[in-house]
Coordinates of C-alpha atoms and ligand atoms in Angstrom, one line a residue:
Chain A
X219 CA -1.7 -147.7 121.9
X220 CA 0.5 -145.0 123.0
X221 CA 0.7 -142.2 120.4
X222 CA 3.7 -140.5 119.2
X223 CA 2.3 -137.3 118.6
X224 CA -0.6 -135.7 121.0
X225 CA -1.9 -132.3 119.9
X226 CA -3.9 -130.4 122.6
X227 CA -6.0 -127.5 122.4
X228 CA -3.9 -125.6 119.9
X229 CA -4.7 -122.3 119.6
X230 CA -2.5 -120.4 116.7
X231 CA -2.8 -116.6 115.6
X232 CA -0.9 -114.6 112.6
X233 CA -0.4 -111.4 114.4
X234 CA -3.7 -110.4 115.6
X235 CA -5.7 -112.8 113.5
X236 CA -6.2 -115.9 115.3
X237 CA -6.6 -119.2 112.9
X238 CA -6.7 -122.2 115.1
X239 CA -9.2 -122.3 117.8
X240 CA -8.2 -125.4 119.8
X241 CA -7.2 -128.5 117.4
X242 CA -6.9 -131.7 119.1
X243 CA -5.1 -134.6 117.3
X244 CA -3.1 -137.7 118.2
X245 CA -1.4 -140.4 116.5
X246 CA 0.0 -143.4 117.5
X247 CA 3.7 -145.1 116.0
X248 CA 3.2 -147.0 113.1
X249 CA -0.3 -145.2 112.1
X250 CA -1.2 -143.0 108.9
X251 CA -3.3 -140.2 109.9
X252 CA -4.6 -137.2 107.5
X253 CA -5.9 -133.8 108.3
X254 CA -8.5 -132.6 106.1
X255 CA -10.9 -129.5 105.4
X256 CA -11.9 -127.0 103.1
X257 CA -9.0 -124.1 101.6
X258 CA -7.8 -121.8 104.3
X259 CA -9.0 -123.8 107.2
X260 CA -5.9 -124.0 108.9
X261 CA -4.3 -127.6 108.0
X262 CA -1.1 -125.9 107.0
X263 CA -1.2 -124.0 110.1
X264 CA -1.4 -126.6 112.2
X265 CA 1.8 -128.5 110.4
X266 CA 3.6 -125.6 110.6
X267 CA 2.9 -124.7 114.2
X268 CA 3.9 -128.9 115.0
X269 CA 7.3 -127.9 112.8
X270 CA 7.8 -125.3 115.3
X271 CA 7.9 -122.8 111.5
X272 CA 6.0 -119.3 111.9
X273 CA 3.9 -118.1 113.3
X274 CA 5.5 -120.2 116.1
X275 CA 6.8 -120.0 118.5
X276 CA 5.3 -116.5 119.0
X277 CA 2.0 -117.2 117.4
X278 CA 0.9 -120.0 119.8
X279 CA -1.7 -118.9 122.1
X280 CA -2.3 -122.0 124.0
X281 CA -2.4 -125.4 123.9
X282 CA 0.2 -128.6 124.2
X283 CA 2.5 -130.6 121.5
X284 CA 3.9 -133.8 122.7
X285 CA 6.1 -135.8 120.5
X286 CA 7.6 -138.8 121.7
X287 CA 6.9 -138.0 125.4
X288 CA 8.5 -134.7 125.2
X289 CA 6.5 -131.3 125.2
X290 CA 7.6 -129.5 122.5
X291 CA 7.2 -126.0 123.8
X292 CA 8.7 -123.5 122.0
X293 CA 11.4 -125.5 120.8
X294 CA 13.1 -124.5 117.6
X295 CA 12.3 -125.9 113.9
X296 CA 15.8 -127.6 114.2
X297 CA 15.5 -128.7 117.5
X298 CA 12.1 -130.4 116.3
X299 CA 13.9 -131.9 113.0
X300 CA 16.3 -133.7 115.1
X301 CA 14.0 -134.9 117.8
X302 CA 12.4 -136.8 114.4
X303 CA 9.9 -135.0 112.7
X304 CA 10.3 -134.6 109.0
X305 CA 8.1 -132.1 106.8
X306 CA 7.4 -132.4 103.1
X307 CA 6.1 -128.5 103.0
X308 CA 3.4 -127.2 100.6
X309 CA 4.9 -126.2 97.4
X310 CA 7.9 -129.0 98.1
X311 CA 10.6 -126.0 98.8
X312 CA 13.2 -127.9 97.1
X313 CA 16.9 -125.9 97.2
X314 CA 17.1 -124.9 93.8
X315 CA 21.1 -124.2 94.1
X316 CA 21.7 -127.8 95.1
X317 CA 21.7 -130.7 93.0
X318 CA 19.4 -133.8 93.3
X319 CA 22.1 -135.8 95.2
X320 CA 23.4 -132.9 97.5
X321 CA 19.3 -132.0 98.6
X322 CA 19.4 -135.8 99.7
X323 CA 22.6 -136.4 101.3
X324 CA 22.9 -133.1 103.2
X325 CA 20.4 -133.4 105.5
X326 CA 20.9 -137.1 106.0
X327 CA 21.0 -138.5 109.2
X328 CA 20.4 -142.0 111.4
X329 CA 19.8 -140.0 115.0
X330 CA 17.4 -142.8 116.6
X331 CA 20.5 -145.5 115.0
X332 CA 17.4 -147.7 113.3
X333 CA 18.2 -150.9 111.8
X334 CA 17.8 -150.4 108.2
X335 CA 18.2 -146.2 107.8
X336 CA 16.9 -144.5 104.5
X337 CA 20.0 -144.2 102.7
X338 CA 20.5 -142.6 99.1
X339 CA 20.6 -145.8 97.7
X340 CA 16.8 -146.8 99.0
X341 CA 15.4 -143.4 98.0
X342 CA 16.6 -144.1 94.7
X343 CA 15.3 -147.8 94.5
X344 CA 12.1 -146.0 95.7
X345 CA 12.2 -143.2 93.5
X346 CA 14.2 -144.1 90.1
X347 CA 13.4 -141.4 88.3
X348 CA 15.7 -139.3 90.6
X349 CA 18.6 -141.5 90.5
X350 CA 18.6 -140.9 86.6
X351 CA 18.4 -136.8 87.4
X352 CA 20.9 -136.9 90.4
X353 CA 23.3 -134.4 89.0
X354 CA 20.6 -132.2 87.8
X355 CA 20.0 -128.8 90.0
X356 CA 17.1 -128.5 92.0
X357 CA 15.1 -125.9 89.8
X358 CA 15.6 -128.3 86.9
X359 CA 13.4 -130.8 87.9
X360 CA 9.5 -131.5 87.1
X361 CA 7.0 -130.8 89.6
X362 CA 6.3 -134.3 89.9
X363 CA 10.3 -135.3 90.5
X364 CA 10.3 -132.2 92.7
X365 CA 7.6 -133.8 95.0
X366 CA 9.7 -137.0 94.9
X367 CA 12.7 -135.0 96.0
X368 CA 10.9 -133.6 98.6
X369 CA 9.9 -136.8 100.3
X370 CA 13.1 -138.4 99.6
X371 CA 14.7 -135.5 101.3
X372 CA 12.5 -136.1 104.4
X373 CA 13.0 -139.5 104.5
X374 CA 17.1 -139.3 104.2
X375 CA 16.2 -137.7 108.0
X376 CA 15.1 -141.0 109.3
X377 CA 12.0 -139.4 110.8
X378 CA 9.9 -141.1 113.6
X379 CA 7.1 -138.9 112.1
X380 CA 6.4 -138.3 108.6
X381 CA 4.2 -135.0 107.7
X382 CA 3.2 -134.2 103.9
X383 CA 1.8 -130.9 103.1
X384 CA -0.4 -131.5 99.9
X385 CA 2.0 -133.7 98.2
X386 CA -0.2 -134.1 95.1
X387 CA -1.0 -130.5 94.5
X388 CA -0.4 -129.7 91.0
X389 CA 0.4 -133.1 89.8
X390 CA -0.6 -135.7 86.7
X391 CA -2.8 -137.9 87.4
X392 CA -0.4 -140.7 86.9
X393 CA 2.5 -139.0 88.8
X394 CA -0.2 -138.6 91.8
X395 CA -0.8 -142.1 92.0
X396 CA 2.9 -143.0 91.9
X397 CA 3.1 -140.6 95.2
X398 CA -0.1 -142.2 96.6
X399 CA 1.9 -145.7 96.1
X400 CA 5.0 -144.6 97.5
X401 CA 3.0 -143.4 100.8
X402 CA 1.4 -147.0 100.9
X403 CA 4.8 -148.9 100.8
X404 CA 6.2 -146.7 103.6
X405 CA 2.9 -147.2 105.5
X406 CA 3.7 -151.2 105.4
X407 CA 7.3 -150.4 105.9
X408 CA 5.9 -149.3 109.5
X409 CA 6.5 -145.3 108.9
X410 CA 4.2 -143.2 111.2
X411 CA 2.6 -140.2 109.0
X412 CA 0.5 -137.1 109.0
X413 CA -0.7 -135.9 105.9
X414 CA -2.7 -133.3 104.5
X415 CA -4.5 -133.8 101.1
X416 CA -7.8 -133.3 99.2
X417 CA -8.5 -136.6 97.9
X418 CA -10.3 -138.0 100.4
X419 CA -11.5 -141.4 98.7
X420 CA -7.9 -142.5 98.0
X421 CA -7.0 -141.1 101.7
X422 CA -9.7 -143.7 102.9
X423 CA -7.8 -146.0 101.4
X424 CA -4.5 -145.0 103.0
X425 CA -4.9 -143.7 106.3
X426 CA -6.2 -144.8 109.6
X427 CA -7.3 -141.9 111.4
X428 CA -9.0 -138.7 110.1
X429 CA -9.6 -135.4 111.3
X430 CA -11.3 -132.7 109.8
X431 CA -10.6 -129.0 110.9
X432 CA -13.1 -126.1 109.9
X433 CA -12.2 -122.5 110.5
X434 CA -9.5 -123.8 113.0
X435 CA -11.5 -126.2 115.2
X436 CA -12.0 -129.8 114.7
X437 CA -15.6 -131.0 113.4
X438 CA -15.2 -134.7 113.0
X439 CA -12.9 -137.0 113.6
X440 CA -12.9 -140.7 113.5
X441 CA -11.3 -144.3 111.4
X442 CA -11.3 -144.8 107.5
X443 CA -14.6 -147.0 107.8
X444 CA -16.5 -144.5 109.4
X445 CA -15.7 -141.5 107.2
X446 CA -16.2 -143.9 104.2
X447 CA -19.5 -144.5 105.9
X448 CA -20.8 -141.2 106.4
X449 CA -20.6 -139.4 102.8
X450 CA -22.8 -136.6 104.7
X451 CA -19.5 -135.6 106.7
X452 CA -17.7 -135.3 102.9
X453 CA -20.2 -132.7 101.8
X454 CA -20.7 -130.7 104.8
X455 CA -16.8 -130.2 105.5
X456 CA -14.9 -130.8 102.6
X457 CA -17.3 -130.1 99.6
X458 CA -17.0 -132.9 97.7
Chain B
X1261 CA 59.2 -106.1 78.5
X1262 CA 57.7 -109.3 78.7
X1263 CA 59.3 -109.9 81.9
X1264 CA 57.7 -106.8 83.3
X1265 CA 54.5 -107.9 82.0
X1266 CA 55.3 -111.5 83.9
X1267 CA 56.2 -110.1 86.9
X1268 CA 53.3 -107.6 86.7
X1269 CA 50.7 -110.5 86.0
X1270 CA 52.3 -112.5 88.9
X1271 CA 51.8 -109.2 91.3
X1272 CA 48.2 -109.3 90.1
X1273 CA 47.4 -112.7 90.7
X1274 CA 49.2 -112.5 93.9
X1275 CA 46.7 -109.3 94.8
X1276 CA 43.5 -111.2 93.3
X1277 CA 44.5 -114.1 95.5
X1278 CA 44.4 -111.9 98.6
X1279 CA 41.3 -110.2 97.4
X1280 CA 39.7 -113.3 97.5
X1281 CA 40.2 -114.2 100.9
X1282 CA 38.3 -111.0 101.8
X1283 CA 35.7 -111.1 99.4
X1284 CA 34.7 -114.6 99.8
X1285 CA 33.7 -113.9 103.9
X1286 CA 31.9 -110.7 102.2
X1287 CA 30.1 -112.3 99.6
X1288 CA 28.6 -114.9 101.6
X1289 CA 27.9 -112.9 104.7
X1290 CA 26.0 -110.7 101.9
X1291 CA 24.3 -113.5 100.1
X1292 CA 23.4 -115.5 102.8
X1293 CA 22.2 -113.3 105.5
X1294 CA 21.4 -110.5 102.9
X1295 CA 23.6 -108.4 105.1
X1296 CA 26.3 -105.4 104.1
X1297 CA 28.8 -105.5 106.4
X1298 CA 31.4 -102.7 106.0
X1299 CA 33.3 -103.9 109.3
X1300 CA 34.7 -106.5 107.4
X1301 CA 37.8 -104.5 106.0
X1302 CA 38.0 -103.4 110.0
X1303 CA 38.6 -107.5 110.4
X1304 CA 41.2 -107.3 107.8
X1305 CA 42.7 -104.4 109.8
X1306 CA 42.8 -106.0 113.2
X1307 CA 44.0 -109.5 111.8
X1308 CA 46.9 -107.4 110.5
X1309 CA 47.9 -105.8 113.6
X1310 CA 47.0 -108.8 115.7
X1311 CA 49.5 -110.7 113.3
X1312 CA 52.3 -107.8 113.9
X1313 CA 51.8 -107.9 117.6
X1314 CA 51.7 -111.8 117.8
X1315 CA 54.8 -112.1 115.4
X1316 CA 56.5 -109.7 117.3
X1317 CA 55.6 -111.4 120.8
X1318 CA 56.3 -115.1 119.1
X1319 CA 59.2 -114.3 117.1
X1320 CA 58.0 -116.7 114.0
X1321 CA 55.9 -115.5 111.6
X1322 CA 54.0 -118.7 111.0
X1323 CA 52.9 -119.0 114.8
X1324 CA 52.2 -115.2 114.3
X1325 CA 49.7 -115.5 111.3
X1326 CA 48.0 -118.4 113.0
X1327 CA 47.4 -116.7 116.0
X1328 CA 46.3 -113.9 114.5
X1329 CA 43.8 -115.7 112.1
X1330 CA 42.4 -117.9 115.4
X1331 CA 41.8 -114.3 117.5
X1332 CA 40.1 -112.9 114.4
X1333 CA 37.8 -115.8 113.8
X1334 CA 36.9 -115.6 117.5
X1335 CA 36.7 -111.7 117.7
X1336 CA 34.3 -112.3 114.2
X1337 CA 32.3 -114.8 116.4
X1338 CA 31.9 -113.0 119.0
X1339 CA 30.8 -109.6 116.7
X1340 CA 28.2 -111.7 114.9
X1341 CA 26.5 -112.9 118.0
X1342 CA 26.2 -110.0 119.8
X1343 CA 26.1 -106.7 117.4
X1344 CA 25.5 -108.4 114.0
X1345 CA 23.0 -110.9 114.3
X1346 CA 20.5 -108.1 115.4
X1347 CA 21.1 -106.1 111.7
X1348 CA 19.8 -109.4 109.5
X1349 CA 16.3 -108.5 109.4
X1350 CA 16.9 -104.8 109.4
X1351 CA 17.0 -102.7 106.0
X1352 CA 20.2 -102.4 104.4
X1353 CA 20.5 -98.5 105.5
X1354 CA 20.5 -99.4 108.9
X1355 CA 23.2 -102.1 108.1
X1356 CA 25.8 -99.9 106.4
X1357 CA 25.2 -97.3 108.9
X1358 CA 25.5 -99.6 111.9
X1359 CA 28.7 -101.2 110.6
X1360 CA 30.0 -97.9 109.4
X1361 CA 29.5 -97.1 113.0
X1362 CA 31.6 -100.2 113.4
X1363 CA 34.4 -98.8 111.4
X1364 CA 35.0 -95.9 113.6
X1365 CA 35.1 -97.8 116.8
X1366 CA 37.5 -100.1 115.4
X1367 CA 40.0 -97.4 113.9
X1368 CA 39.5 -95.7 117.2
X1369 CA 40.3 -98.8 119.5
X1370 CA 43.6 -99.7 117.0
X1371 CA 44.9 -96.2 117.5
X1372 CA 44.3 -96.6 121.3
X1373 CA 45.8 -99.9 121.5
X1374 CA 48.8 -99.7 118.8
X1375 CA 49.2 -96.1 118.3
X1376 CA 49.2 -93.8 115.3
X1377 CA 52.4 -95.2 113.7
X1378 CA 52.0 -97.9 111.2
X1379 CA 52.7 -101.4 113.0
X1380 CA 55.9 -103.3 112.1
X1381 CA 55.2 -106.5 110.2
X1382 CA 58.2 -108.3 108.4
X1383 CA 58.5 -111.0 106.3
X1384 CA 60.1 -114.1 107.5
X1385 CA 64.0 -113.7 106.9
X1386 CA 64.5 -116.8 105.0
X1387 CA 61.7 -115.6 102.6
X1388 CA 62.6 -111.8 102.6
X1389 CA 65.2 -112.0 99.4
X1390 CA 64.4 -112.7 95.9
X1391 CA 64.3 -116.4 93.8
X1392 CA 65.4 -116.7 90.6
X1393 CA 62.0 -117.7 88.0
X1394 CA 63.5 -118.9 84.7
X1395 CA 65.3 -115.4 83.8
X1396 CA 63.9 -112.9 86.0
X1397 CA 64.1 -112.6 90.1
X1398 CA 60.9 -112.4 92.0
X1399 CA 60.5 -111.8 95.7
X1400 CA 60.3 -115.0 97.5
X1401 CA 57.2 -113.6 99.9
X1402 CA 55.2 -112.7 97.7
X1403 CA 55.5 -116.5 96.0
X1404 CA 54.8 -117.8 99.4
X1405 CA 51.5 -115.2 99.2
X1406 CA 50.2 -116.5 95.8
X1407 CA 50.8 -120.3 97.3
X1408 CA 49.1 -119.6 100.7
X1409 CA 46.1 -117.9 98.6
X1410 CA 45.7 -120.7 96.1
X1411 CA 45.6 -123.4 98.9
X1412 CA 43.1 -121.8 100.7
X1413 CA 41.3 -120.9 97.9
X1414 CA 41.2 -124.7 97.1
X1415 CA 40.1 -125.8 100.6
X1416 CA 37.4 -123.1 100.7
X1417 CA 36.0 -124.0 97.3
X1418 CA 36.3 -127.7 98.2
X1419 CA 34.3 -127.0 101.9
X1420 CA 31.4 -125.1 100.0
X1421 CA 31.2 -127.0 96.9
X1422 CA 31.9 -130.4 98.2
X1423 CA 30.9 -131.1 102.3
X1424 CA 27.8 -131.5 103.9
X1425 CA 28.6 -127.9 106.0
X1426 CA 28.8 -126.6 102.5
X1427 CA 25.6 -127.5 101.2
X1428 CA 24.1 -126.7 104.6
X1429 CA 25.5 -123.0 104.0
X1430 CA 24.2 -123.0 100.4
X1431 CA 20.8 -124.2 101.4
X1432 CA 20.7 -121.7 104.2
X1433 CA 21.3 -119.0 101.4
X1434 CA 18.3 -120.1 99.5
X1435 CA 15.9 -121.0 101.9
X1436 CA 16.5 -120.7 105.6
X1437 CA 13.5 -122.0 106.6
X1438 CA 13.5 -125.1 105.2
X1439 CA 16.9 -125.8 106.0
X1440 CA 16.0 -125.2 109.9
X1441 CA 13.1 -127.9 109.3
X1442 CA 15.6 -130.4 108.2
X1443 CA 17.5 -130.2 111.5
X1444 CA 20.4 -127.5 110.5
X1445 CA 20.8 -124.7 113.4
X1446 CA 21.1 -122.3 110.9
X1447 CA 21.8 -119.7 113.5
X1448 CA 25.0 -121.3 114.5
X1449 CA 26.1 -122.2 111.4
X1450 CA 25.9 -118.4 110.3
X1451 CA 28.0 -117.6 113.2
X1452 CA 30.3 -120.3 112.2
X1453 CA 30.3 -118.6 108.3
X1454 CA 31.0 -115.5 109.9
X1455 CA 34.1 -116.8 112.1
X1456 CA 35.3 -118.3 109.2
X1457 CA 35.1 -115.2 107.0
X1458 CA 36.8 -113.1 109.6
X1459 CA 39.7 -115.6 109.9
X1460 CA 40.3 -115.3 106.3
X1461 CA 40.5 -111.7 106.4
X1462 CA 43.4 -111.8 109.3
X1463 CA 45.0 -114.4 106.9
X1464 CA 45.1 -111.7 103.9
X1465 CA 46.1 -109.1 106.6
X1466 CA 48.6 -110.4 107.7
X1467 CA 50.1 -111.5 104.2
X1468 CA 49.6 -108.6 102.9
X1469 CA 50.8 -106.8 105.8
X1470 CA 54.7 -106.9 104.8
X1471 CA 54.1 -105.3 101.4
X1472 CA 51.3 -102.9 102.3
X1473 CA 51.6 -100.7 105.3
X1474 CA 49.9 -102.2 108.5
X1475 CA 47.8 -99.2 109.6
X1476 CA 44.5 -97.4 110.6
X1477 CA 42.4 -97.4 107.6
X1478 CA 44.0 -99.7 105.8
X1479 CA 40.5 -101.8 105.7
X1480 CA 38.6 -99.4 103.8
X1481 CA 40.4 -98.9 100.4
X1482 CA 40.6 -102.8 100.5
X1483 CA 37.1 -103.1 101.3
X1484 CA 35.9 -101.2 98.4
X1485 CA 37.6 -103.4 96.2
X1486 CA 36.2 -106.5 97.7
X1487 CA 32.8 -104.9 97.1
X1488 CA 33.9 -104.3 93.3
X1489 CA 34.8 -108.1 93.3
X1490 CA 31.7 -109.0 94.8
X1491 CA 29.5 -107.4 92.6
X1492 CA 31.1 -108.5 89.7
X1493 CA 31.3 -112.2 90.7
X1494 CA 28.0 -112.3 91.8
X1495 CA 26.5 -112.0 95.0
X1496 CA 27.0 -114.8 97.5
X1497 CA 28.6 -116.9 94.7
X1498 CA 32.1 -118.2 95.7
X1499 CA 33.0 -119.1 92.6
X1500 CA 32.0 -115.7 91.6
X1501 CA 34.3 -113.8 94.2
X1502 CA 37.2 -116.2 93.0
X1503 CA 37.1 -115.2 89.4
X1504 CA 36.3 -111.5 90.4
X1505 CA 39.2 -111.2 92.4
X1506 CA 41.6 -112.5 90.0
X1507 CA 40.2 -110.2 87.1
X1508 CA 40.3 -107.4 89.6
X1509 CA 43.8 -108.1 91.2
X1510 CA 45.3 -108.8 87.5
X1511 CA 43.7 -105.6 85.8
X1512 CA 44.1 -103.3 88.7
X1513 CA 48.1 -104.1 88.8
X1514 CA 48.7 -104.8 85.4
X1515 CA 46.8 -101.4 84.4
X1516 CA 48.4 -99.1 86.8
X1517 CA 52.1 -100.8 85.7
X1518 CA 51.6 -100.6 81.8
X1519 CA 48.7 -97.8 80.9
X1520 CA 51.2 -95.0 81.3
X1521 CA 53.4 -96.7 79.2
X1522 CA 50.9 -97.8 76.6
X1523 CA 49.3 -94.1 76.3
X1524 CA 53.1 -93.0 76.0
X1525 CA 53.1 -95.0 72.6
X1526 CA 50.8 -92.7 71.0
X1527 CA 50.2 -89.8 73.0
X1528 CA 52.4 -86.7 74.2
X1529 CA 54.5 -87.3 77.1
X1530 CA 52.8 -85.2 79.3
X1531 CA 49.2 -86.0 78.7
X1532 CA 50.2 -89.4 79.1
X1533 CA 51.9 -89.0 82.2
X1534 CA 48.8 -87.2 83.7
X1535 CA 46.1 -89.6 82.0
X1536 CA 47.9 -92.9 82.6
X1537 CA 47.6 -93.2 86.6
X1538 CA 43.7 -91.9 86.4
X1539 CA 42.7 -94.1 83.6
X1540 CA 44.3 -96.9 85.7
X1541 CA 42.4 -96.3 89.2
X1542 CA 39.4 -96.2 87.3
X1543 CA 40.0 -99.2 85.3
X1544 CA 38.4 -101.6 87.5
X1545 CA 35.3 -99.6 88.0
X1546 CA 35.2 -99.6 84.2
X1547 CA 35.3 -103.5 84.2
X1548 CA 32.5 -103.3 86.9
X1549 CA 30.5 -101.4 84.6
X1550 CA 31.1 -103.7 81.4
X1551 CA 30.1 -106.6 83.6
X1552 CA 27.1 -105.1 84.9
X1553 CA 26.1 -104.2 81.5
X1554 CA 26.1 -107.5 79.9
X1555 CA 25.4 -109.6 83.2
X1556 CA 23.3 -107.6 85.9
X1557 CA 23.5 -110.0 88.5
X1558 CA 27.6 -110.7 88.0
X1559 CA 29.2 -113.4 86.2
X1560 CA 27.7 -116.1 88.4
X1561 CA 24.8 -115.3 90.1
X1562 CA 24.3 -117.5 93.1
X1563 CA 20.1 -117.1 93.1
X1564 CA 19.1 -118.4 89.5
Ligands
ATP2494 N1 1.6 -115.8 106.9 C1 0.1 -115.6 107.4 N2 -0.3 -114.5 107.7 C2 -1.8 -114.3 107.9 N3 -2.7 -115.0 107.9 C3 -2.2 -116.1 107.1 C4 -0.9 -116.5 107.2 N4 -0.8 -117.8 106.5 C5 -2.1 -118.1 106.1 N5 -3.2 -117.4 107.0 C6 -4.5 -117.4 107.3 O1 -4.3 -118.6 108.2 C7 -5.7 -119.4 107.6 C8 -5.5 -120.9 107.7 O2 -4.5 -120.6 106.8 P1 -3.6 -122.3 106.5 O3 -2.4 -121.8 105.3 O4 -3.7 -123.1 107.7 O5 -5.1 -123.2 105.3 P2 -5.0 -124.6 105.0 O6 -6.1 -125.2 105.3 O7 -3.4 -125.1 105.1 O8 -5.2 -124.1 103.3 P3 -5.0 -124.5 101.6 O9 -5.9 -125.8 101.4 O10 -5.2 -123.5 101.1 O11 -3.5 -124.7 101.9 C9 -6.2 -118.8 106.2 O12 -7.5 -117.7 106.7 C10 -5.1 -118.1 105.9 O13 -5.7 -116.4 105.0
MG2495 MG1 -2.2 -125.5 103.3

């Protein structure tokens, strides 16, 4: 299968301190992949570099990011977003001074003219809770609602690749499960997804491919079946 | 007496609306880009001079004003792309120093082009007389200012509150990085905001030009009022700028007209005559102090 995303030899530094030492990761259209690793190993840095956010572009020392056949090089974040990458960031980053509805419609776009684009109605049917709260300001939402809004906001750009950084962090188990089920539904609809999260067991059920990094280096990669079969990997690299 | 109050209230409204045109751009630039731009008043001055020149050249007030607005907007965009953009990441002191330098440069440039004498900008002939307003007469041109100010204020409010561009501006103000990560070119958006702010300055300069003098330095005095307005209203808030402008416009105008007269009713004539104007001049600062005492972030803080 031809890959949609191809990261090779990515090396990234914050100023003087290098945190990624050659990360490789590839992802085919329609696949769901994870990026795993303990705290501070460079998962968010990888995702941010991919989106063109700081420390990119100056912090990218070496490596190549290809997306949809194009080399992103030192593209600006807005250009990368318009090329079809949408980020659900660590900490959700909802706009507090926009209401729920505005958070969704402000960035709506269907740049690749997909046949069944995400619309306000579809996002509301995916997350009925958001429909109830559409007039509330972003800062009046619970953590779970903010997370749903962050996902909805990313979907409204009709991305080719959806990236989620710790989307279930700090959520109650029931709400967390709601997010997982939403991701499973997106997967069924053919959405390509790259997800960073801590719940390996749950991710094995959700994703196809897994990449584990340790101090900025890829130390393991393989399929869900392979990861499921080798619990030694879990202990060694994920601390579970 | 009621006629005087009514007339002065209308004058206050008219001045407040024009203040809003200045304060709107100032508060957005300050709120979104965290940038103190003292040269905002210079755009108002340049706008007024451009209007005077364009009205004289074209023979039409409307055409002249539109040309001045467009020209100043372009000038604002150029200024943002060449100089101001570099200042966003600097501290406020550097911004104050650099934009103060721009004031000096602008004043000198205007003096070189148009000379020391105030420029002549007359209201259109059709509106130079008074109109009857149920019992008292009021200058037609001032009514036009109120009409233009109201329309532009509503339009601006609609753009910021209801359009997607307005949402991007508000989103960019609260979280620039995330706004970019969702596909918006914030750099270009900010240039656009700046150009719009400059255009509004020119509109205010052109409309007030026939009432106040079009002269070098006209930007500085009104800039101070505009800063008072955005501090009262809450930095970054368009609604705050509108409410603050109207408050300052009405309080300042009514204060100057009525305070000496009020004081005379219970103070000896000479004391009142001296105290009145002095007190009127600091009235808006008292207003600002009072607002900040109860609402330290202004009436409508943009970031909650
Ligand atoms: N802005 C920054 N400046 C300097 N160093 C940073 C910065 N952000 C992260 N780091 C460092 O880079 C390394 C990788 O951080 P990163 O946030 O990518 O880790 P992570 O895998 O996402 O961890 P977590 O699970 O805690 O989110 C860490 O050692 C961190 O201390
Ligand atoms: Mg992280």
